[in-house]
C-alpha cells in the first residue's frame, strides 16, 4: 500500500477500536440492562494504540528531527495520561464509587478525540514525506 494514511486507518484506528466495537456488539446481543455500552478502558486502549503507533512510525523519519522530538514527547505525555486514567479505572473496579465513572469516560473520550486528530496530522505529514521521497 503506497498510502500510509490508509494503512494507519486500517492497522491502527480500526484495530484500536476492536474493544469498543466488540463491546457494542456484545451489549446489543445480550439481554442484561446493566451492561454498559461504553467504558473508559476501551477508549484508553484506543488512545494507547494511537500514540504507540506514532512513536513507532516516527522511528522511520530521518529528517525533521525537532518535529519528531516534539511529537514523540507529546505521545509520551498522552501515554502517561492514559496510564493514570487506566489505573483510576482499575482502582474503581476494586473500590466501587471511588470516582465517578461518567467523568472517567468523558475524560477518556476527550483525550482519545484529541489523540485521533494528533495521530491523523502526524500520519498526514509522514505520508507526505513518504510520497515526496518515493517520487524522487
GROMACS .gro file of C-alpha atoms in nm, residues 27-98:
model
   72
   27UNK     CA    1  -2.414  -0.543   2.458
   28UNK     CA    2  -2.654  -0.532   2.164
   29UNK     CA    3  -2.686  -0.914   2.169
   30UNK     CA    4  -2.727  -0.986   2.540
   31UNK     CA    5  -3.038  -0.901   2.740
   32UNK     CA    6  -2.882  -0.752   3.051
   33UNK     CA    7  -2.982  -0.391   3.106
   34UNK     CA    8  -2.700  -0.316   3.347
   35UNK     CA    9  -2.425  -0.374   3.089
   36UNK     CA   10  -2.258  -0.050   2.984
   37UNK     CA   11  -2.223   0.031   2.613
   38UNK     CA   12  -1.913   0.246   2.659
   39UNK     CA   13  -1.640   0.223   2.924
   40UNK     CA   14  -1.331   0.434   2.971
   41UNK     CA   15  -1.083   0.148   2.940
   42UNK     CA   16  -1.191   0.073   2.582
   43UNK     CA   17  -1.118   0.432   2.480
   44UNK     CA   18  -0.794   0.429   2.679
   45UNK     CA   19  -0.683   0.124   2.479
   46UNK     CA   20  -0.755   0.309   2.153
   47UNK     CA   21  -0.557   0.611   2.272
   48UNK     CA   22  -0.260   0.398   2.370
   49UNK     CA   23  -0.263   0.227   2.030
   50UNK     CA   24  -0.273   0.565   1.853
   51UNK     CA   25   0.026   0.703   2.042
   52UNK     CA   26   0.233   0.387   2.028
   53UNK     CA   27   0.182   0.387   1.651
   54UNK     CA   28   0.301   0.749   1.635
   55UNK     CA   29   0.620   0.665   1.823
   56UNK     CA   30   0.676   0.358   1.607
   57UNK     CA   31   0.619   0.541   1.278
   58UNK     CA   32   0.842   0.833   1.373
   59UNK     CA   33   1.133   0.593   1.416
   60UNK     CA   34   1.145   0.577   1.035
   61UNK     CA   35   1.152   0.955   0.982
   62UNK     CA   36   1.507   1.068   0.911
   63UNK     CA   37   1.454   1.443   0.870
   64UNK     CA   38   1.257   1.697   1.078
   65UNK     CA   39   1.434   1.595   1.399
   66UNK     CA   40   1.282   1.879   1.606
   67UNK     CA   41   0.927   1.798   1.488
   68UNK     CA   42   0.990   1.429   1.552
   69UNK     CA   43   1.112   1.502   1.907
   70UNK     CA   44   0.807   1.719   1.981
   71UNK     CA   45   0.567   1.453   1.851
   72UNK     CA   46   0.739   1.177   2.049
   73UNK     CA   47   0.730   1.394   2.361
   74UNK     CA   48   0.360   1.468   2.316
   75UNK     CA   49   0.289   1.098   2.269
   76UNK     CA   50   0.476   1.015   2.589
   77UNK     CA   51   0.271   1.276   2.779
   78UNK     CA   52  -0.052   1.131   2.637
   79UNK     CA   53   0.058   0.775   2.723
   80UNK     CA   54   0.126   0.890   3.081
   81UNK     CA   55  -0.221   1.049   3.097
   82UNK     CA   56  -0.382   0.733   2.962
   83UNK     CA   57  -0.188   0.529   3.218
   84UNK     CA   58  -0.325   0.740   3.503
   85UNK     CA   59  -0.680   0.707   3.367
   86UNK     CA   60  -0.634   0.332   3.326
   87UNK     CA   61  -0.513   0.300   3.686
   88UNK     CA   62  -0.814   0.500   3.803
   89UNK     CA   63  -1.040   0.265   3.607
   90UNK     CA   64  -0.879  -0.041   3.764
   91UNK     CA   65  -0.892   0.110   4.113
   92UNK     CA   66  -1.257   0.198   4.061
   93UNK     CA   67  -1.327  -0.168   3.986
   94UNK     CA   68  -1.153  -0.266   4.311
   95UNK     CA   69  -1.301   0.017   4.520
   96UNK     CA   70  -1.651   0.087   4.382
   97UNK     CA   71  -1.765   0.451   4.370
   98UNK     CA   72  -1.412   0.577   4.430
   0.00000   0.00000   0.00000
